[in-house]
mmCIF file of C-alpha atoms in Angstrom:
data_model
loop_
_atom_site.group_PDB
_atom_site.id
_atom_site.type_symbol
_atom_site.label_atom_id
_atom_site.label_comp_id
_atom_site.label_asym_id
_atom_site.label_seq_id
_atom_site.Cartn_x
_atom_site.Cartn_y
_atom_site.Cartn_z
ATOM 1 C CA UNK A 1 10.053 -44.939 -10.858
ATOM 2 C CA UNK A 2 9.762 -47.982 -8.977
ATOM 3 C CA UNK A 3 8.638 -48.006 -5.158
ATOM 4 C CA UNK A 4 10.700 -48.127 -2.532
ATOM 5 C CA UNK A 5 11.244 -51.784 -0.707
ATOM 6 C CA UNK A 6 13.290 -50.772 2.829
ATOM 7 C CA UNK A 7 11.837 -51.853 5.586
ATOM 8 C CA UNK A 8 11.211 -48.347 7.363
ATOM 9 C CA UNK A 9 8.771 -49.607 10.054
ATOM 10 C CA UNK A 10 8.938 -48.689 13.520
ATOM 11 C CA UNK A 11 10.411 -52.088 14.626
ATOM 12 C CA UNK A 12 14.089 -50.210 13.298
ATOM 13 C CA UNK A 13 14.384 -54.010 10.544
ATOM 14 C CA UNK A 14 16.756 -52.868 7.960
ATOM 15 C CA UNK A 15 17.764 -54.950 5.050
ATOM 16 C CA UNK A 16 20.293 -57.782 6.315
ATOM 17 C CA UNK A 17 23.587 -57.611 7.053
ATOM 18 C CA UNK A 18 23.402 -61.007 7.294
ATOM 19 C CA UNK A 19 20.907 -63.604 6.852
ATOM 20 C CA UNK A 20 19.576 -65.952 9.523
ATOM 21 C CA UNK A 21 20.409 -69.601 9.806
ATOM 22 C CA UNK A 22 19.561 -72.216 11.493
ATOM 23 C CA UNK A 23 16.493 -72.356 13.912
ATOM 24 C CA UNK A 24 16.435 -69.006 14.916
ATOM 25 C CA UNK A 25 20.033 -68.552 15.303
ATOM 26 C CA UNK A 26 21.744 -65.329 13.634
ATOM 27 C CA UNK A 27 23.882 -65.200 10.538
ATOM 28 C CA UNK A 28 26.558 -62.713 9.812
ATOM 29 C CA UNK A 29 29.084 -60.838 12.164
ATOM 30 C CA UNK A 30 27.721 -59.815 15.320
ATOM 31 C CA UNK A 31 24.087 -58.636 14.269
ATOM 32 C CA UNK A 32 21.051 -59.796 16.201
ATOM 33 C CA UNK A 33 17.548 -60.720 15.328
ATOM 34 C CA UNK A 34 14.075 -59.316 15.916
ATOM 35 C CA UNK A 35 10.793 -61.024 15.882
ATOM 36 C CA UNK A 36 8.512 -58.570 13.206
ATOM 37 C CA UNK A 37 5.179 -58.959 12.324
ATOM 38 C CA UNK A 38 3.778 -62.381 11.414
ATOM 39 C CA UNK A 39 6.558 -64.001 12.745
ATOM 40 C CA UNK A 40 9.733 -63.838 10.455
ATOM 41 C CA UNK A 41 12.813 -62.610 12.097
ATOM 42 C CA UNK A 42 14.868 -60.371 11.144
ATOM 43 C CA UNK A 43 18.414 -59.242 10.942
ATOM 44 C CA UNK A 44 19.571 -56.073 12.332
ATOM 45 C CA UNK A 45 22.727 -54.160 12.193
ATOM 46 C CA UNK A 46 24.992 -54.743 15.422
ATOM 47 C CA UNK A 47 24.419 -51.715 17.300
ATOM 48 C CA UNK A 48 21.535 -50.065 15.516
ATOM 49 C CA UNK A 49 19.047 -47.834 17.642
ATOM 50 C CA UNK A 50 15.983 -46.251 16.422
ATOM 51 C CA UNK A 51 15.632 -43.673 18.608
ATOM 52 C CA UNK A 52 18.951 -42.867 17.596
ATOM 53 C CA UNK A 53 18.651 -42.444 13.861
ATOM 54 C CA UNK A 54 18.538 -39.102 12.303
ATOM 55 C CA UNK A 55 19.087 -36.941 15.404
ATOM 56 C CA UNK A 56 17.466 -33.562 16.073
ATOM 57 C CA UNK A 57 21.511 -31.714 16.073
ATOM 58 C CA UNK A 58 22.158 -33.250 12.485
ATOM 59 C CA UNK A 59 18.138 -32.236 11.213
ATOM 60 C CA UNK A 60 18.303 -28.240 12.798
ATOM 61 C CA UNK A 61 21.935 -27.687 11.249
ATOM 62 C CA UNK A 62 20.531 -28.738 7.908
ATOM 63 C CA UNK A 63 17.529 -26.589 8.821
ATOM 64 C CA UNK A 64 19.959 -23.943 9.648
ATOM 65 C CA UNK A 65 21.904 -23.673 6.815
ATOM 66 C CA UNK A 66 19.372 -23.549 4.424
ATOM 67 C CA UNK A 67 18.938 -20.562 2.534
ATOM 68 C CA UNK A 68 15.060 -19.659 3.258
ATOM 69 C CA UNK A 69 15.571 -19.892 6.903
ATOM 70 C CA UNK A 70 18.557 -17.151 6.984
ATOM 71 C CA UNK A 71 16.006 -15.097 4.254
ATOM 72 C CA UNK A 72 13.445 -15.456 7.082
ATOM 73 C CA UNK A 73 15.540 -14.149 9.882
ATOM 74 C CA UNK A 74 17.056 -11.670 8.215
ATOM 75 C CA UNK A 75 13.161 -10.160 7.511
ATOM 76 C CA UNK A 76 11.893 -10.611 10.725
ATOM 77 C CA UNK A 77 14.597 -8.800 11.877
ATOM 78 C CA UNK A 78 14.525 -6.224 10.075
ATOM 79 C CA UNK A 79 10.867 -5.334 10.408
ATOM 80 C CA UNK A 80 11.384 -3.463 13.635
ATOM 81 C CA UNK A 81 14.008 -0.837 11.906
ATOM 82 C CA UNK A 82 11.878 -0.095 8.774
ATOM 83 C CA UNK A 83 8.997 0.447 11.298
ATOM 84 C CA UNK A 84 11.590 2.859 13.337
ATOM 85 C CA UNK A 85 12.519 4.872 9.960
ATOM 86 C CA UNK A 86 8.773 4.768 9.252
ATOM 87 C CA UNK A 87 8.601 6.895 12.141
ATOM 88 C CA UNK A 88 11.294 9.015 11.740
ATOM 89 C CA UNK A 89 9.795 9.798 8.245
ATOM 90 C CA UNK A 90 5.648 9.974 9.202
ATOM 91 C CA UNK A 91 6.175 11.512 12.704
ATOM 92 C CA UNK A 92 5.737 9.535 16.050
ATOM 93 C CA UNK A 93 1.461 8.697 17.114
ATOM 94 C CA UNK A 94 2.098 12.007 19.319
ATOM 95 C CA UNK A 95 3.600 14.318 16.930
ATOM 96 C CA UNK A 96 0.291 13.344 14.458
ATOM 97 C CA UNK A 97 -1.912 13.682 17.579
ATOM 98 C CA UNK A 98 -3.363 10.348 18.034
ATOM 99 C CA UNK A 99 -6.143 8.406 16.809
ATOM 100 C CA UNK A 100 -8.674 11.063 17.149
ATOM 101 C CA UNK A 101 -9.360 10.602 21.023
ATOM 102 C CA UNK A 102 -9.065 7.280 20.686
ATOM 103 C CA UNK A 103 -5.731 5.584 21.754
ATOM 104 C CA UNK A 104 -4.762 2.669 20.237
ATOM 105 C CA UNK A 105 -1.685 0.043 20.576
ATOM 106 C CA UNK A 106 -0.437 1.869 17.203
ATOM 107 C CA UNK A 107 -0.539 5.382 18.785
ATOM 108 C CA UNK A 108 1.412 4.253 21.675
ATOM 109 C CA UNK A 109 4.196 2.589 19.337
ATOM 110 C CA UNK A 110 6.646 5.380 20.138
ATOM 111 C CA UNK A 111 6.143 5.590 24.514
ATOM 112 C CA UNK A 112 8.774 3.271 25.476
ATOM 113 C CA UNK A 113 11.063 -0.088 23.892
ATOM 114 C CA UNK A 114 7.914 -2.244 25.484
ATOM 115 C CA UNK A 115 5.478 -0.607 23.799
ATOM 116 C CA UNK A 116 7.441 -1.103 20.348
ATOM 117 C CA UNK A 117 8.192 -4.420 21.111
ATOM 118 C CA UNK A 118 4.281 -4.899 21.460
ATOM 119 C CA UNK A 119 3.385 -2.873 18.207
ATOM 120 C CA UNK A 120 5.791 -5.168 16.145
ATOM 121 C CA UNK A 121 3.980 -8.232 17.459
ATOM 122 C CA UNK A 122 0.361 -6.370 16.684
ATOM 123 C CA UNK A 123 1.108 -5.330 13.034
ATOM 124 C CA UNK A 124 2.481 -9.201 12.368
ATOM 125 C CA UNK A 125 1.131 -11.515 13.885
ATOM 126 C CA UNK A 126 -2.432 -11.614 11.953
ATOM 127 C CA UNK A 127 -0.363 -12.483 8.523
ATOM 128 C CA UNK A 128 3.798 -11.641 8.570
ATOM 129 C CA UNK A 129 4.374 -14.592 11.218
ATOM 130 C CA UNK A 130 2.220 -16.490 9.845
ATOM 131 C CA UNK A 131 4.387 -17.214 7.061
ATOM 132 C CA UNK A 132 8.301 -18.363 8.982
ATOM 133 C CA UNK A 133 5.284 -21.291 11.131
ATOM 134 C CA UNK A 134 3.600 -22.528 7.231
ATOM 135 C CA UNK A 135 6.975 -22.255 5.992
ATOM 136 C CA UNK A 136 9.618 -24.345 8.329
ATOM 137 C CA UNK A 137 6.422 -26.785 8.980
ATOM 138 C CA UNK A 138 5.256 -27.029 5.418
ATOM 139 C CA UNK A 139 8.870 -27.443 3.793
ATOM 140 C CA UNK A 140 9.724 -30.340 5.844
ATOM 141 C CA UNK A 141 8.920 -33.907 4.377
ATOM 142 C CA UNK A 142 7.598 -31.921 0.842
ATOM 143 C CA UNK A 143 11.187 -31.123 0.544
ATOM 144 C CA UNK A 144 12.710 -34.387 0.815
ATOM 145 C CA UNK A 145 10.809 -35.858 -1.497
ATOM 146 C CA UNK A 146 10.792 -32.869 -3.929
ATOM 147 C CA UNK A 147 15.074 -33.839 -3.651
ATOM 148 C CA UNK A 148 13.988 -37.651 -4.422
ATOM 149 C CA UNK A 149 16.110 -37.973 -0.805
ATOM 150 C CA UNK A 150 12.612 -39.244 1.438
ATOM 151 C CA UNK A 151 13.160 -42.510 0.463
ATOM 152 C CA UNK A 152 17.043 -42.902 0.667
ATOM 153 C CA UNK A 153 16.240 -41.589 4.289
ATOM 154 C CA UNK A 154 13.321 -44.295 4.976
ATOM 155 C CA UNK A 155 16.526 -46.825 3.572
ATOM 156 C CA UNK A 156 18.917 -46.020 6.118
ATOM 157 C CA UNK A 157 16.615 -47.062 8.040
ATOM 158 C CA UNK A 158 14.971 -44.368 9.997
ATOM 159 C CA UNK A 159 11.512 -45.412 10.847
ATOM 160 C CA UNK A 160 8.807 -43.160 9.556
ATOM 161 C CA UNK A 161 7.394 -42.379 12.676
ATOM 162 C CA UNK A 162 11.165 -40.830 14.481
ATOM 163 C CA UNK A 163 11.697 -39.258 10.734
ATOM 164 C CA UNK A 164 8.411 -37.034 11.251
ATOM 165 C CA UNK A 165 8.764 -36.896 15.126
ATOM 166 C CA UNK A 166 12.285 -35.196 14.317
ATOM 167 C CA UNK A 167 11.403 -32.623 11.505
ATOM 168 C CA UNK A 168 8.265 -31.554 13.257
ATOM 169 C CA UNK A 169 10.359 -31.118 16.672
ATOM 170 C CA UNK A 170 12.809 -29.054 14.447
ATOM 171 C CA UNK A 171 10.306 -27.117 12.641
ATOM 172 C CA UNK A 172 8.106 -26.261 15.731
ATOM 173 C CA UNK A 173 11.713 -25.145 17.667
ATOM 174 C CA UNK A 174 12.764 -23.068 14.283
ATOM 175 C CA UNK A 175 9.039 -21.340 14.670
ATOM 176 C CA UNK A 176 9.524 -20.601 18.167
ATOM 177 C CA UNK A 177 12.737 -19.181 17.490
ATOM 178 C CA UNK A 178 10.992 -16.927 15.031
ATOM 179 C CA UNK A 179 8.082 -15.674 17.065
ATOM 180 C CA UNK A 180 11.162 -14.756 19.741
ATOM 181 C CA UNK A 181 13.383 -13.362 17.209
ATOM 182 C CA UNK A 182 11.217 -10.206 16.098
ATOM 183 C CA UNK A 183 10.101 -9.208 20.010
ATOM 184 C CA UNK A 184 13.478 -9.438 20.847
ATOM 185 C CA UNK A 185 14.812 -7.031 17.888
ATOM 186 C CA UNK A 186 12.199 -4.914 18.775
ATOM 187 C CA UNK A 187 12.617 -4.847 22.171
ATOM 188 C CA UNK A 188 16.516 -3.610 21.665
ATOM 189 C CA UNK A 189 15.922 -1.712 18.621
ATOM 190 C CA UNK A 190 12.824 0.309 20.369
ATOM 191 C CA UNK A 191 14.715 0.781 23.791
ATOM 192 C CA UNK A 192 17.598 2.589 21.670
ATOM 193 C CA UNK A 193 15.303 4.677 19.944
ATOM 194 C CA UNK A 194 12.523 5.658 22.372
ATOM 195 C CA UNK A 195 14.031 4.696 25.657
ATOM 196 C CA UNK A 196 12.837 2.052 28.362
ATOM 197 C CA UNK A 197 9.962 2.693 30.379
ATOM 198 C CA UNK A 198 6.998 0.985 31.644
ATOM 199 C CA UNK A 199 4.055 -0.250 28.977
ATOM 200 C CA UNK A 200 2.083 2.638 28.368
ATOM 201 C CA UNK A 201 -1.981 0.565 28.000
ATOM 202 C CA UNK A 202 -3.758 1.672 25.094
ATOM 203 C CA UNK A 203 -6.750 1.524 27.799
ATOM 204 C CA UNK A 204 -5.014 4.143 30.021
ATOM 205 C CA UNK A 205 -2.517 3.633 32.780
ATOM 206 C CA UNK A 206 0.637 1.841 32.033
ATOM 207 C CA UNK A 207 1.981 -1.534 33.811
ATOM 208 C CA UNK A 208 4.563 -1.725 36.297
ATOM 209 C CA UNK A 209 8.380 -1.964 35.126
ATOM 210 C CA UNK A 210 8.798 -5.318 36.358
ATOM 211 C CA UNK A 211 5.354 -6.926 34.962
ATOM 212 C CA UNK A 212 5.763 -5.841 31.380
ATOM 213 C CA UNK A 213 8.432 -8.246 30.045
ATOM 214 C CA UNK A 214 6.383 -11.147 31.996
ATOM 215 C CA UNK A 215 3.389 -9.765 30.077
ATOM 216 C CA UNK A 216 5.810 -9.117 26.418
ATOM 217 C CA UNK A 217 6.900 -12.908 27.167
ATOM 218 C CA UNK A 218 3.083 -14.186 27.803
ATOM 219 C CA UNK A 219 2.056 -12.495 24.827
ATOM 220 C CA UNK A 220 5.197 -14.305 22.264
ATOM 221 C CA UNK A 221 3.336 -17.848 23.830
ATOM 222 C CA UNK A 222 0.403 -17.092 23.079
ATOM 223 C CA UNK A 223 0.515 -15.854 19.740
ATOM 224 C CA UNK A 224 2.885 -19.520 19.441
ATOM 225 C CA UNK A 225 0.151 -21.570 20.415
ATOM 226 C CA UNK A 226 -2.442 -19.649 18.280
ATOM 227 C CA UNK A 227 -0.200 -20.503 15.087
ATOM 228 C CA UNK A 228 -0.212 -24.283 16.257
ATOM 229 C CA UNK A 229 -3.061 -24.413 13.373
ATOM 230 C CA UNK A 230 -1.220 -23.049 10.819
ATOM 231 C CA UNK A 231 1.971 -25.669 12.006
ATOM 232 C CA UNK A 232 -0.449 -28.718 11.614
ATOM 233 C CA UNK A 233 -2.029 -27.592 8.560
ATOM 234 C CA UNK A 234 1.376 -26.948 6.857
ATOM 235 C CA UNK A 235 2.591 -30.091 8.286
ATOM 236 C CA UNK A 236 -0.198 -32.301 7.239
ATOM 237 C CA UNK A 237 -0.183 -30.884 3.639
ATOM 238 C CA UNK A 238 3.888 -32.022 3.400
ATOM 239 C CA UNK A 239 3.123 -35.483 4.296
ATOM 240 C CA UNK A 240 0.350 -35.585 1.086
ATOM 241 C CA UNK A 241 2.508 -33.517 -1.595
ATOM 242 C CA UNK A 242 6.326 -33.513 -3.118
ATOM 243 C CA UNK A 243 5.566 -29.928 -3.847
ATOM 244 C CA UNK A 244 6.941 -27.933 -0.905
ATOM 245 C CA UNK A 245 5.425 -24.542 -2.205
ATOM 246 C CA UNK A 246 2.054 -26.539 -2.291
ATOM 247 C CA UNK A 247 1.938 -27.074 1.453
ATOM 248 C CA UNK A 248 3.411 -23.676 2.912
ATOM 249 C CA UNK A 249 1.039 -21.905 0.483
ATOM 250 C CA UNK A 250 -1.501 -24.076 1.234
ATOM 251 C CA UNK A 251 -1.491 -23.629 4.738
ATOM 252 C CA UNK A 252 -1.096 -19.998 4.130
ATOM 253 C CA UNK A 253 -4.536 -20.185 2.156
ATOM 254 C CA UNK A 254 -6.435 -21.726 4.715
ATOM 255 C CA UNK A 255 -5.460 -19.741 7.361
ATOM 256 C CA UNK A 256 -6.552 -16.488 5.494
ATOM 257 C CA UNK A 257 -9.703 -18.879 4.745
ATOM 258 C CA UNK A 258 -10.136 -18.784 8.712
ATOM 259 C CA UNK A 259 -9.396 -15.060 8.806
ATOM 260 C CA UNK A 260 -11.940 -13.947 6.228
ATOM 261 C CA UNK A 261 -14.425 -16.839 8.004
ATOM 262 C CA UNK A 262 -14.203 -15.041 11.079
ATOM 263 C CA UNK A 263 -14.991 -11.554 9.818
ATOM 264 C CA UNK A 264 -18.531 -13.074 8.523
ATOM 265 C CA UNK A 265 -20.534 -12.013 11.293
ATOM 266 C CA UNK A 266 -23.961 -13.885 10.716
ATOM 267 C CA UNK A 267 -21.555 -16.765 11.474
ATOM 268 C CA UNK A 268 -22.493 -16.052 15.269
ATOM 269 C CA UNK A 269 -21.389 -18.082 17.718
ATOM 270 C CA UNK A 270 -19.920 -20.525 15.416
ATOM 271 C CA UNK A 271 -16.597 -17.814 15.247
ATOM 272 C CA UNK A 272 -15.463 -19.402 18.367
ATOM 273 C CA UNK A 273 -14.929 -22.615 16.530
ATOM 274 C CA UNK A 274 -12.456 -20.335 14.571
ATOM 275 C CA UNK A 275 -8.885 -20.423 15.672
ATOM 276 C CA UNK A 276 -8.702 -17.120 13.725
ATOM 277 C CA UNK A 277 -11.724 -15.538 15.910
ATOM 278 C CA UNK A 278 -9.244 -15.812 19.115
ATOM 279 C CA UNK A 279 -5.831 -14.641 17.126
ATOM 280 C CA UNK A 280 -5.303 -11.320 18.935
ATOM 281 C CA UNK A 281 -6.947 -12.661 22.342
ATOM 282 C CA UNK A 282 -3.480 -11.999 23.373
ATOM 283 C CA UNK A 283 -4.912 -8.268 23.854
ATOM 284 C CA UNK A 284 -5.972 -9.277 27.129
ATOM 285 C CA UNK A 285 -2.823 -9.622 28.472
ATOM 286 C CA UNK A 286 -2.241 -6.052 28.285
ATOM 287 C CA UNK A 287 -4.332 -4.842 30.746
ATOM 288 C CA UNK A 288 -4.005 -3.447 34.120
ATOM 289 C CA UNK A 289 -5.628 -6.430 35.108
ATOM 290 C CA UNK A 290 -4.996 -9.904 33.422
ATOM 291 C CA UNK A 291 -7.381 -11.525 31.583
ATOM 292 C CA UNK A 292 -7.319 -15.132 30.771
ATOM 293 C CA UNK A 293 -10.716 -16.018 29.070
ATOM 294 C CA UNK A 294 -9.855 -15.199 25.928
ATOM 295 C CA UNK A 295 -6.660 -16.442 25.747
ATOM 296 C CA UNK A 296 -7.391 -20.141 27.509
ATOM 297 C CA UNK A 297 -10.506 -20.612 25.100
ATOM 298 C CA UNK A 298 -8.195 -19.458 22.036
ATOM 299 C CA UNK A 299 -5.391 -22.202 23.149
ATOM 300 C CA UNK A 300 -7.699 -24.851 23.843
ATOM 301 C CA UNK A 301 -9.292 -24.275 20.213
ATOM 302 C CA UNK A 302 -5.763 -24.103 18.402
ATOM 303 C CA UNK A 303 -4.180 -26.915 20.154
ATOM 304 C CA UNK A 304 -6.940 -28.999 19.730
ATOM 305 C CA UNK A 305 -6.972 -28.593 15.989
ATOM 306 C CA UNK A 306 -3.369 -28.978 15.651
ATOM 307 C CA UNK A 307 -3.180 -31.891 17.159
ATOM 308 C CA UNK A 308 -6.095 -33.633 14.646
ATOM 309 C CA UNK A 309 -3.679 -32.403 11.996
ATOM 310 C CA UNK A 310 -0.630 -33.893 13.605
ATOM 311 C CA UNK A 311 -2.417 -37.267 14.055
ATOM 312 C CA UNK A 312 -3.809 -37.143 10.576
ATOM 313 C CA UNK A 313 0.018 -36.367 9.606
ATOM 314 C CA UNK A 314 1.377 -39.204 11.270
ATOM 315 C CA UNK A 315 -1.677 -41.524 10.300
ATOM 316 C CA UNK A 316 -1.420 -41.041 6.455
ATOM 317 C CA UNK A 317 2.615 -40.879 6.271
ATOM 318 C CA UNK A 318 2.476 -44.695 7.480
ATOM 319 C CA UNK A 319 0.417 -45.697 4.901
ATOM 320 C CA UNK A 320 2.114 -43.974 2.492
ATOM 321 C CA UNK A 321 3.825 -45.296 -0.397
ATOM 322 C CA UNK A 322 7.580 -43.304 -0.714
ATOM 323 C CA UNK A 323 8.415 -43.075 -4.354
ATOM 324 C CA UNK A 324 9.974 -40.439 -4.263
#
């Protein structure tokens, strides 16, 4: 298959409409010239934008339509009710009496729609929404060039640079839309079923009515910030590979590389290197008394990683040769 000769670069050059005569002067109906690289100018298409090329309306309804993304709702979604029937069928935390003396976010599942809400987010967030982040980040450029589409897209022209600025803007929107999607569920769902209430504290005590969907809502960002890792790593993998499945599980592997990293103790203090080590620092958020530590150390470590992978992303995809 024979590379692809558009001129995709950043400068928005496309193949000419017209040539240029003359000293300088341009040929052709209407279109304009630009001064590229060593010199040469170039035609351009009367009217043609960069920034305006593949906009991020056109790139989330293609997102939207596409068959793994409505799979992925419709299971995050539906978490919260098979947890409710699980319930119904096991007995609520109180009915079973606890945790042995020892109350945990689990055993408090059943106290109020809050507290449901917050179980949902504690039994997925180490793995289940893991998975919607590797896999709208990871299937983005793989995908295009699995379709042999990437470089028909490069030819329009879209520069590289707005083509990856607008998929990752799309893919980091349909991840935040996912993180929001199962609280939310769970927030209705649970406040049907149990009633609304305060947020009964695992530690004891419960947190006033109108601080717990402040503290629900702090929670959502910070578990979005925490999965920044998985975003770049799944990102970064779909600029290297036409296999789509390669980079979502890819990034999938890694992060339960971190995972099973941070549960090696003798590691010490080098866990805190470890986004995973700071995954549920979210914790601290649900206590009578708001702790940020944990949580500030855990963003700083995941955004700072994800943006290395964004960079290498962005480095390596304008080198790249598109053959596909």
């Amino acid at each position: 298959m024979s590379t692809s000769t558009s001129t995709d670069t950043d400068t928005g050059s496309t193949a000419g409409t017209g040539g240029s005569g003359g000293s300088g002067g341009s040929g052709g109906s209407g279109g304009d010239t630009r001064t590229v690289s060593g010199g040469a100018a170039v035609a351009t298409a009367p009217g043609y934008r960069a920034r305006h090329t593949l906009p991020l309306r056109v790139e989330a309804v293609r997102q939207l339509k596409r068959r793994r993304t409505l799979v992925m709702g419709a299971i995050l979604a539906a978490l919260p009710f098979v947890l409710i029937v699980a319930f119904a069928i096991g007995g609520t935390p109180d009915e079973r009496g606890g945790g042995g003396g020892r109350i945990t976010l689990m055993d408090t599942a059943t106290a109020s729609g809050a507290n449901f809400a917050a179980t949902c987010l504690f039994v997925s967030a180490g793995f289940l929404l893991v998975v919607p982040v590797a896999l709208f980040c990871g299937d983005t450029v793989a995908s295009e060039a699995s379709w042999s589409s990437l470089r028909y897209l490069l030819a329009a022209p879209v520069p590289r640079s707005r083509l990856l600025w607008s998929k990752l803007a799309v893919a980091l929107g349909f991840s935040a839309a996912a993180m929001l999607l199962l609280p939310l569920v769970a927030l209705a769902a649970g406040t049907v079923a149990y009633g609304w209430g305060p947020l009964k504290l695992p530690t004891g005590g419960s947190l006033a009515t109108a601080d717990t969907l402040p503290r629900l809502a702090l929670v959502v960002a910070f578990i979005f910030v925490s999965q920044l890792v998985t975003a770049g790593l799944a990102f970064w993998l779909s600029t290297k590979t036409d296999a789509p499945l390669g980079a979502v599980g890819g990034a999938v592997g890694l992060t339960i590389v971190g995972n099973v990293l941070d549960a090696v103790t003798a590691l010490g203090s080098w866990r805190d290197f470890l986004p995973a080590h700071w995954q549920f620092a979210w914790a601290d958020a649900l206590q009578p008394q708001l702790e940020w530590g944990g949580m500030l150390k855990g963003a700083a470590v995941s955004v700072t990683y994800a943006l290395v992978l964004f960079a290498l992303a962005f480095r390596g995809f304008a080198r790249k040769d598109i053959v596909s």
